[in-house]
PDB file of C-alpha atoms in Angstrom:
ATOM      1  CA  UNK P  15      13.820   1.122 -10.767  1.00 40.00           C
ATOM      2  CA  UNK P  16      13.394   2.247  -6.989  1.00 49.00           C
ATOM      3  CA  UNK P  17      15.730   4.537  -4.984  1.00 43.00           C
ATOM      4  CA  UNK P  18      15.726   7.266  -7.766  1.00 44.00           C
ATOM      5  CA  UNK P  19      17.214  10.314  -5.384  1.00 40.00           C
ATOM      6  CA  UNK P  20      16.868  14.059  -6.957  1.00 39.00           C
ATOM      7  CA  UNK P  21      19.049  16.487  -6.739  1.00 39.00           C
ATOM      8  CA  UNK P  22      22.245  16.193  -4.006  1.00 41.00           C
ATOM      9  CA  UNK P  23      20.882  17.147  -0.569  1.00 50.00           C
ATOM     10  CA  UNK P  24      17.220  16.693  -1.293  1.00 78.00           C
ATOM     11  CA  UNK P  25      14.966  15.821   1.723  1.00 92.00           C
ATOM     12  CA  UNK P  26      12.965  12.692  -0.246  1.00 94.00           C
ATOM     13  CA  UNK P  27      13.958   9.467  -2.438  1.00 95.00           C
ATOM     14  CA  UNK P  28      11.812   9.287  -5.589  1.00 94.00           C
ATOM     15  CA  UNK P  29      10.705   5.795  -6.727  1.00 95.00           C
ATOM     16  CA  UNK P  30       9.458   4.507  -9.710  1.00 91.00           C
ATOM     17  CA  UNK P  31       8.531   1.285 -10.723  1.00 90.00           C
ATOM     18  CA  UNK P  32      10.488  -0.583 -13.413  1.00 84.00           C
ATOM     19  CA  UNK P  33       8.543   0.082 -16.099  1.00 80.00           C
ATOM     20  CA  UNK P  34       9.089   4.116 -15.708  1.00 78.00           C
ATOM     21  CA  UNK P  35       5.040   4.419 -15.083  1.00 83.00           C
ATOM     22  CA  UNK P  36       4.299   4.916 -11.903  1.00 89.00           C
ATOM     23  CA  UNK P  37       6.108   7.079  -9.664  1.00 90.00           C
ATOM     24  CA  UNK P  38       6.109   8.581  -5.520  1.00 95.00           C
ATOM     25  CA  UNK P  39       8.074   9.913  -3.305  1.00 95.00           C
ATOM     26  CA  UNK P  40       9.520   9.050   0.166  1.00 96.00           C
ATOM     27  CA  UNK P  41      11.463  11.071   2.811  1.00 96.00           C
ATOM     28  CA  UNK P  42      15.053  10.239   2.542  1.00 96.00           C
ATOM     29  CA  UNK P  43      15.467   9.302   5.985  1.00 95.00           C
ATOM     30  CA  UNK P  44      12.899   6.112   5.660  1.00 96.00           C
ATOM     31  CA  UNK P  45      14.666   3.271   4.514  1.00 96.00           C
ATOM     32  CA  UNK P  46      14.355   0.379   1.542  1.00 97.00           C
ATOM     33  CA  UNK P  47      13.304  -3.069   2.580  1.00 96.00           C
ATOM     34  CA  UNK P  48      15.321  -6.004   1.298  1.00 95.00           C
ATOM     35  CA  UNK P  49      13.289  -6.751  -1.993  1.00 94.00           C
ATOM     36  CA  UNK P  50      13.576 -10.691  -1.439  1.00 92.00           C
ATOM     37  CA  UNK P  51      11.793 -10.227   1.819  1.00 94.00           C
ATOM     38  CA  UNK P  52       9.113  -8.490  -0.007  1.00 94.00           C
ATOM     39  CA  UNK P  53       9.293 -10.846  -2.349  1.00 91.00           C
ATOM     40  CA  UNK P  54       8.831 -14.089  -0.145  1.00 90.00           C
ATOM     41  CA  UNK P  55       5.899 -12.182   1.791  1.00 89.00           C
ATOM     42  CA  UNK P  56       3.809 -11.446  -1.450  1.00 86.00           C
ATOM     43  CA  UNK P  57       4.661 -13.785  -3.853  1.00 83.00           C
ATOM     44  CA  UNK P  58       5.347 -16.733  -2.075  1.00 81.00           C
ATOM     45  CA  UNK P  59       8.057 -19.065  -2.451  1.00 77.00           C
ATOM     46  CA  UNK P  60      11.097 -18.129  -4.963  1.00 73.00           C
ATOM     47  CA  UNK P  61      11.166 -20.784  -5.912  1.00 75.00           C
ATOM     48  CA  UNK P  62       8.183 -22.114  -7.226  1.00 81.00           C
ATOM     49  CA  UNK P  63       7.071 -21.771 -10.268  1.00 77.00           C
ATOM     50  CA  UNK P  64       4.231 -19.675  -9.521  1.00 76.00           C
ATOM     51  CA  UNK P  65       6.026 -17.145  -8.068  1.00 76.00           C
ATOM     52  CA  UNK P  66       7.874 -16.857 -11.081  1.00 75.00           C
ATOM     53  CA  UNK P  67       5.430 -15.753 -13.336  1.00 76.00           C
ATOM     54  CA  UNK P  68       3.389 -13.378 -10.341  1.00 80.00           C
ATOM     55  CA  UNK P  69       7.029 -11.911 -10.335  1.00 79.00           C
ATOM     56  CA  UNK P  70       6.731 -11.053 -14.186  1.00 81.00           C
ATOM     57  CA  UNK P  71       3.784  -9.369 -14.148  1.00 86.00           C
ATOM     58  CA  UNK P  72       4.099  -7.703 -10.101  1.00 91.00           C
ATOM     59  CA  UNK P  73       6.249  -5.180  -8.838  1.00 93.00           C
ATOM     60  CA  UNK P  74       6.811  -4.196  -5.265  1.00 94.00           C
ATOM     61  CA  UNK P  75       8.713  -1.809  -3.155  1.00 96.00           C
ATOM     62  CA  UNK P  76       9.035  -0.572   0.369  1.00 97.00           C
ATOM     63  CA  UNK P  77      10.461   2.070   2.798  1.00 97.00           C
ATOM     64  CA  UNK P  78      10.757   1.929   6.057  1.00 96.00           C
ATOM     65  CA  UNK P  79      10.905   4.829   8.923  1.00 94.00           C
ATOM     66  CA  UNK P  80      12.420   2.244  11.222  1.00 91.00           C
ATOM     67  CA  UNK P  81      16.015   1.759  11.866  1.00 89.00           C
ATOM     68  CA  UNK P  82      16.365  -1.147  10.930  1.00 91.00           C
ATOM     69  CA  UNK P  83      14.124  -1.959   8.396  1.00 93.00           C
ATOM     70  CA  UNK P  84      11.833  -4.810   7.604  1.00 93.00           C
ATOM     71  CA  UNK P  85       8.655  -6.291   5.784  1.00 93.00           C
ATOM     72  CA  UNK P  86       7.740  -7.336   9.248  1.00 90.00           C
ATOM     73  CA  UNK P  87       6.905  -3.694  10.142  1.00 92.00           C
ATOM     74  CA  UNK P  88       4.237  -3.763   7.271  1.00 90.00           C
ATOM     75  CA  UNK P  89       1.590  -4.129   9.916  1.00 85.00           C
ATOM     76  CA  UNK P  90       3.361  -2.973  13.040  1.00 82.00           C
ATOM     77  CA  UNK P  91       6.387  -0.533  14.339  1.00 67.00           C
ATOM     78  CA  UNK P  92       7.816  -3.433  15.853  1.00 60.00           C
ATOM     79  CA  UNK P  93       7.555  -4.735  19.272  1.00 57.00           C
ATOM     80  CA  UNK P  94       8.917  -3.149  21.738  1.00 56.00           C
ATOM     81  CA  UNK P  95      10.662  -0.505  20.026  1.00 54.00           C
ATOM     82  CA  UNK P  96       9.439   3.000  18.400  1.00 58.00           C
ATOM     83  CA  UNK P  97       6.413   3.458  16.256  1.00 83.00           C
ATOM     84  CA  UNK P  98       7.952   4.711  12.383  1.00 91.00           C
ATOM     85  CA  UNK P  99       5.806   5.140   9.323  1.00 95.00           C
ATOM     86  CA  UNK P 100       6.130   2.142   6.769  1.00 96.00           C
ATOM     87  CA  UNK P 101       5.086   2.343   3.008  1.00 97.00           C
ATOM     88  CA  UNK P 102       4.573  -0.308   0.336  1.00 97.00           C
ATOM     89  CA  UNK P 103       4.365   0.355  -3.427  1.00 96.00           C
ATOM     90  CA  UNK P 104       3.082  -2.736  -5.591  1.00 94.00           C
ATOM     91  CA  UNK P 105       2.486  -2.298  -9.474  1.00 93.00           C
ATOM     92  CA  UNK P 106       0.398  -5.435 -11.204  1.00 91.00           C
ATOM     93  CA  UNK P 107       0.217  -5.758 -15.035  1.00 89.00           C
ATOM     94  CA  UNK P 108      -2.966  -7.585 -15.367  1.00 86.00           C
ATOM     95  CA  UNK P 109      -3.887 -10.153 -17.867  1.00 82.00           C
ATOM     96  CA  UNK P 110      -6.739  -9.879 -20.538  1.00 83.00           C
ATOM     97  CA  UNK P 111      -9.555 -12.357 -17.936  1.00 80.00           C
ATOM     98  CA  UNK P 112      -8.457 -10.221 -15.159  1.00 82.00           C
ATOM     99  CA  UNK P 113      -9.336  -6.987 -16.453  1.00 83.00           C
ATOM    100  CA  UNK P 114     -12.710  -7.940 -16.762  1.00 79.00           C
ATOM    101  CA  UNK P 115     -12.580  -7.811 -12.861  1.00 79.00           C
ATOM    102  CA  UNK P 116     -11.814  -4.160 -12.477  1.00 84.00           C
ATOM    103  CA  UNK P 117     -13.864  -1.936 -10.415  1.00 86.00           C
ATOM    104  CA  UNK P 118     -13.709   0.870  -8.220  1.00 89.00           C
ATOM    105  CA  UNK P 119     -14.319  -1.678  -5.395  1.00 88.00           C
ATOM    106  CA  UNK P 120     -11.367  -3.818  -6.592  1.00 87.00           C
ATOM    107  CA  UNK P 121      -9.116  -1.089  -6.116  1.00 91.00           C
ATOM    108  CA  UNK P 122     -10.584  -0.586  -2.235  1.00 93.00           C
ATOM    109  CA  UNK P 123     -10.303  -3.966  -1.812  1.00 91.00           C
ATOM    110  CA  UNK P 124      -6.902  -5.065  -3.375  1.00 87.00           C
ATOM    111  CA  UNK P 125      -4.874  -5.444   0.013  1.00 90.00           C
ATOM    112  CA  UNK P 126      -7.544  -7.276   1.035  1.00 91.00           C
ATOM    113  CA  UNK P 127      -8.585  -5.078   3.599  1.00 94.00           C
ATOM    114  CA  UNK P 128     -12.483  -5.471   4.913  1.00 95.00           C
ATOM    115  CA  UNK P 129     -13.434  -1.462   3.147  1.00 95.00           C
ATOM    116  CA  UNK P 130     -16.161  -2.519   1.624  1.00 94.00           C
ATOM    117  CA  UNK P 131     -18.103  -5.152   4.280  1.00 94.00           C
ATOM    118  CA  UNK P 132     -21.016  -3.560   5.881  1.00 95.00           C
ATOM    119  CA  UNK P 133     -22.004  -3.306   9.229  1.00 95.00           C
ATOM    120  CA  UNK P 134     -23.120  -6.240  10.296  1.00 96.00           C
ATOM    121  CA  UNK P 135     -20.005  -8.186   8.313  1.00 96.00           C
ATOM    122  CA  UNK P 136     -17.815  -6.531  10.534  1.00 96.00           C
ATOM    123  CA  UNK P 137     -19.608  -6.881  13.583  1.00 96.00           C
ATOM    124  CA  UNK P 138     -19.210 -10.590  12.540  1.00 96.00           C
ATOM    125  CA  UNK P 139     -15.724 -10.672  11.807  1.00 95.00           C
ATOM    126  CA  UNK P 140     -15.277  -8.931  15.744  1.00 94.00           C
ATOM    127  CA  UNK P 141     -16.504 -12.138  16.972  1.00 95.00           C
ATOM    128  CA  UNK P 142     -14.467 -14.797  15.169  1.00 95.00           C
ATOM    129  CA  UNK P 143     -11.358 -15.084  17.538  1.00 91.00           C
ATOM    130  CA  UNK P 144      -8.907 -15.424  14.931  1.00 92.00           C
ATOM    131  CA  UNK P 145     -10.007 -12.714  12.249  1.00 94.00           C
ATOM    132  CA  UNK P 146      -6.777 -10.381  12.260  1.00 93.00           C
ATOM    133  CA  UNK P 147      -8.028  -7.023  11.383  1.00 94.00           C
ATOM    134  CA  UNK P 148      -9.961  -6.089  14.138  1.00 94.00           C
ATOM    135  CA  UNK P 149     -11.636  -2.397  15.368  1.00 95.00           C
ATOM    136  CA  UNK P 150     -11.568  -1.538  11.945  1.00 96.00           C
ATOM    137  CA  UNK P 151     -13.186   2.207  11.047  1.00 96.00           C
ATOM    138  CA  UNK P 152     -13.037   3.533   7.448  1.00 97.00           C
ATOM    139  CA  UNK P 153     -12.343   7.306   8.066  1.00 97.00           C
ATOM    140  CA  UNK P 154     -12.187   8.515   4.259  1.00 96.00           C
ATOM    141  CA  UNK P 155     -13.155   7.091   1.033  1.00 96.00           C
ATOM    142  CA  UNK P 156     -12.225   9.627  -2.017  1.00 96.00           C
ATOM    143  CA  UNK P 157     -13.023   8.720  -5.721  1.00 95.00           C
ATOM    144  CA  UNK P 158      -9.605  10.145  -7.669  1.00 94.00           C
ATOM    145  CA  UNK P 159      -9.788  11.045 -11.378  1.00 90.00           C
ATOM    146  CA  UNK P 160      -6.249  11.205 -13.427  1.00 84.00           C
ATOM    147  CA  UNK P 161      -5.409  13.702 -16.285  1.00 72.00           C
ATOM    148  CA  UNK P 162      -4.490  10.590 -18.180  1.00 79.00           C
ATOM    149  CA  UNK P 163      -7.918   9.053 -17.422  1.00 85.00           C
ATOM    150  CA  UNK P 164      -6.912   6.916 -14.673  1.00 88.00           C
ATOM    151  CA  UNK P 165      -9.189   6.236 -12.278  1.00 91.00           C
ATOM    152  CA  UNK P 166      -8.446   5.997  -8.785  1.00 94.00           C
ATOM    153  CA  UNK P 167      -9.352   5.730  -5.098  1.00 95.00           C
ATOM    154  CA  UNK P 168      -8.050   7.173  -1.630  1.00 96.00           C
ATOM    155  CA  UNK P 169      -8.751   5.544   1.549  1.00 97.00           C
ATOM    156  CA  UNK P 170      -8.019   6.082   5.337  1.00 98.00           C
ATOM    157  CA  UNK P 171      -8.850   3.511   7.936  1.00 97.00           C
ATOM    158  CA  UNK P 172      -7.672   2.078  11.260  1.00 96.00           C
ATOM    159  CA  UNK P 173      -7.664  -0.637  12.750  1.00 95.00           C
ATOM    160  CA  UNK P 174      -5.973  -3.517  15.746  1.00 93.00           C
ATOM    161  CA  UNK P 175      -3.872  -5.958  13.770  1.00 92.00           C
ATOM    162  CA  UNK P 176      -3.574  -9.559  15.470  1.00 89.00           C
ATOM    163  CA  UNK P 177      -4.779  -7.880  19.196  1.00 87.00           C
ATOM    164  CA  UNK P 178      -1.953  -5.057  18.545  1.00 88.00           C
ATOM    165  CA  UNK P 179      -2.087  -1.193  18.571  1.00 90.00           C
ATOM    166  CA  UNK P 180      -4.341   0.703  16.881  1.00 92.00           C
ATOM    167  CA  UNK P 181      -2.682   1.424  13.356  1.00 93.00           C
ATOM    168  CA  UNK P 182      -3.719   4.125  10.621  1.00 95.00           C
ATOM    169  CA  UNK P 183      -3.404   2.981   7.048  1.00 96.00           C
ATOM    170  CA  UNK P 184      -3.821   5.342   3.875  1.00 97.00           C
ATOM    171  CA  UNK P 185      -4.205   3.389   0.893  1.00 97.00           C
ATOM    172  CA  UNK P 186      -3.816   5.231  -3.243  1.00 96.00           C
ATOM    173  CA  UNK P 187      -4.895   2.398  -5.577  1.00 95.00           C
ATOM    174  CA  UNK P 188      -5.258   3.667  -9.700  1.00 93.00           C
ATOM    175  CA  UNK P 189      -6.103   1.928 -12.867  1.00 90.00           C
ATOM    176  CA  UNK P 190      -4.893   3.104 -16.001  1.00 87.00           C
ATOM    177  CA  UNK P 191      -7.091   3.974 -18.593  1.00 84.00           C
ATOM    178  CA  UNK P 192      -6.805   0.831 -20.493  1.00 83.00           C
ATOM    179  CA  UNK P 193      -7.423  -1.580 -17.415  1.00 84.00           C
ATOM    180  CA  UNK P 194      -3.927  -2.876 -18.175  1.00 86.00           C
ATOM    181  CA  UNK P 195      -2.226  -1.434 -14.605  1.00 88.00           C
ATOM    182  CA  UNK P 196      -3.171  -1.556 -11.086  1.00 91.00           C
ATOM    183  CA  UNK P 197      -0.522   0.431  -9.143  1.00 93.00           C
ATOM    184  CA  UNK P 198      -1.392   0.844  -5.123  1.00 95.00           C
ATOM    185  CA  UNK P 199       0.525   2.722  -2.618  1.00 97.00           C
ATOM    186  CA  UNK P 200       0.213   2.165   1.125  1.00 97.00           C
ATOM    187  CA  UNK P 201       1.816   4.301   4.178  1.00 97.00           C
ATOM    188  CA  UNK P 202       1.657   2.927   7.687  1.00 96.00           C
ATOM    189  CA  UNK P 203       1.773   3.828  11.038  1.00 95.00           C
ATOM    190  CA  UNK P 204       0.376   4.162  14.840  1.00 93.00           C
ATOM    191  CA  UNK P 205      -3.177   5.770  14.707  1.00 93.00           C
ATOM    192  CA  UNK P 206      -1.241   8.463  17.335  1.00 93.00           C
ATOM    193  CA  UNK P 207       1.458   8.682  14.510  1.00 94.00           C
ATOM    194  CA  UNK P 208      -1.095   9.246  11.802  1.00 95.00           C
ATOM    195  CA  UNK P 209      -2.801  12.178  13.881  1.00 94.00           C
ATOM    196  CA  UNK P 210       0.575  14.192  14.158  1.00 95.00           C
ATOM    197  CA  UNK P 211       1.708  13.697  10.858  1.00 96.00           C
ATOM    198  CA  UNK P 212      -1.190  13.543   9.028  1.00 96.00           C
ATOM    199  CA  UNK P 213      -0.316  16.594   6.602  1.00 96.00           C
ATOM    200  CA  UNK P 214       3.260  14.613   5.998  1.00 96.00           C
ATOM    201  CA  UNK P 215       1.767  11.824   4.789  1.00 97.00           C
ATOM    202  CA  UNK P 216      -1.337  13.069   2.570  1.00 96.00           C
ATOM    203  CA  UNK P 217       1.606  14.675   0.867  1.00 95.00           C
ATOM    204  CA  UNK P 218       3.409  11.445   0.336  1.00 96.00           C
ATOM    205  CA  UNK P 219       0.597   9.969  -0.779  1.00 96.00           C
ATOM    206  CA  UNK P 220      -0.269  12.618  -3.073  1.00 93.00           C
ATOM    207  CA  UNK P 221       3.123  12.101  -4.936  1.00 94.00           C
ATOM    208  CA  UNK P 222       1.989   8.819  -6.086  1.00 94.00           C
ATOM    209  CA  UNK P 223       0.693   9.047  -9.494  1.00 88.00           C
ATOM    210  CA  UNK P 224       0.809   7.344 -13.256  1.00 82.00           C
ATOM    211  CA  UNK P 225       2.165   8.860 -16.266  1.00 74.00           C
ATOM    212  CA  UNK P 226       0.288   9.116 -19.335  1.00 53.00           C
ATOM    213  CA  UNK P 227       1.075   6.039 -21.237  1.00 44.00           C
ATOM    214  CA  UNK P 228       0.928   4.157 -18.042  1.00 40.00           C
ATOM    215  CA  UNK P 229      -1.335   0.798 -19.492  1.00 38.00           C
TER     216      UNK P 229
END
């Protein structure tokens, strides 16, 4: 369930994914992206039958500082029109061949963001024209350990989307203790953004956790 709001007049929305395990907050300003957007970005289409099943197992939500809110803004403010934080919550229950997969480095790597190239991949990547993720600089890197005996990972890293503005990205991934879960939480915004609201946002971030019989 998302959208769980505390008590009347509180200053955040507090989310939770639909199986009651993993759990953040948002300010109550930002606003919910329409889930079939999310949806259609993610998983693909609806209809197919594919989808279908990564839509048993996969759980997503977002919030949006914009306006008017959309999936679009995942990477960007929106053109043209003020920078506002964006942040995407996605909850996978994984089957028995996948957790064999499960690493430290799959969590950095989930989003499919280039954390873990080296060097000289990146200074590759720079040179292929059509390589989105450009500029990219991995600013923190922090191994997380749950009470519950998740394990985790927090990173911070910017970077030029598609030739745009430089955008910060703070990325929570865990694993539950069994391997079952992988729950990631993502928060968004202009690099300038980032800078001036840093402490805001570590403390969004740090509101994302897993209960203990998450897995």
């Amino acid at each position: 369930m998302a959208g769980l709001s505390g008590c009347g007049g509180s200053d955040y929305t507090f989310v939770r994914d639909s199986g009651g395990g993993t759990y953040f907050k948002v300010p109550a300003a930002w606003h919910q992206v329409d889930q079939k957007s999310i949806d259609a970005a993610f998983l693909g289409d609806p209809s197919s039958a594919t989808s279908q099943v990564m839509k048993e197992r996969i759980w997503t939500v977002a919030y949006d500082g914009h306006a008017q809110p959309s999936i679009d803004h995942f990477f960007t403010g929106g053109p043209g029109g003020p920078n506002e934080p964006f942040a995407f919550a996605i909850v996978q229950t994984l089957t028995e061949g996948q957790k064999q997969d499960v690493s430290l480095n799959a969590l950095r790597t989930l989003l499919n963001f280039p954390v873990t190239m080296t060097p000289a991949e990146l200074a590759q990547k720079e040179q292929e024209k059509d390589y989105p993720y450009k500029n990219f600089e991995l600013t923190a890197d922090d191994v997380l350990e749950g009470d519950n005996g998740a394990k985790g990972v927090r990173l911070q890293f910017s970077l030029r989307y598609m030739g745009g503005p430089l955008q910060t990205f703070q990325q929570t991934s865990w694993v539950s203790a069994d391997g079952g879960k992988l729950s990631t939480f993502l928060i968004r915004c202009s690099a300038t953004c980032f800078q001036q609201r840093q402490a805001e946002f570590d403390s969004i971030a740090k509101s994302f956790k897993v209960k203990n019989n998450l897995g």
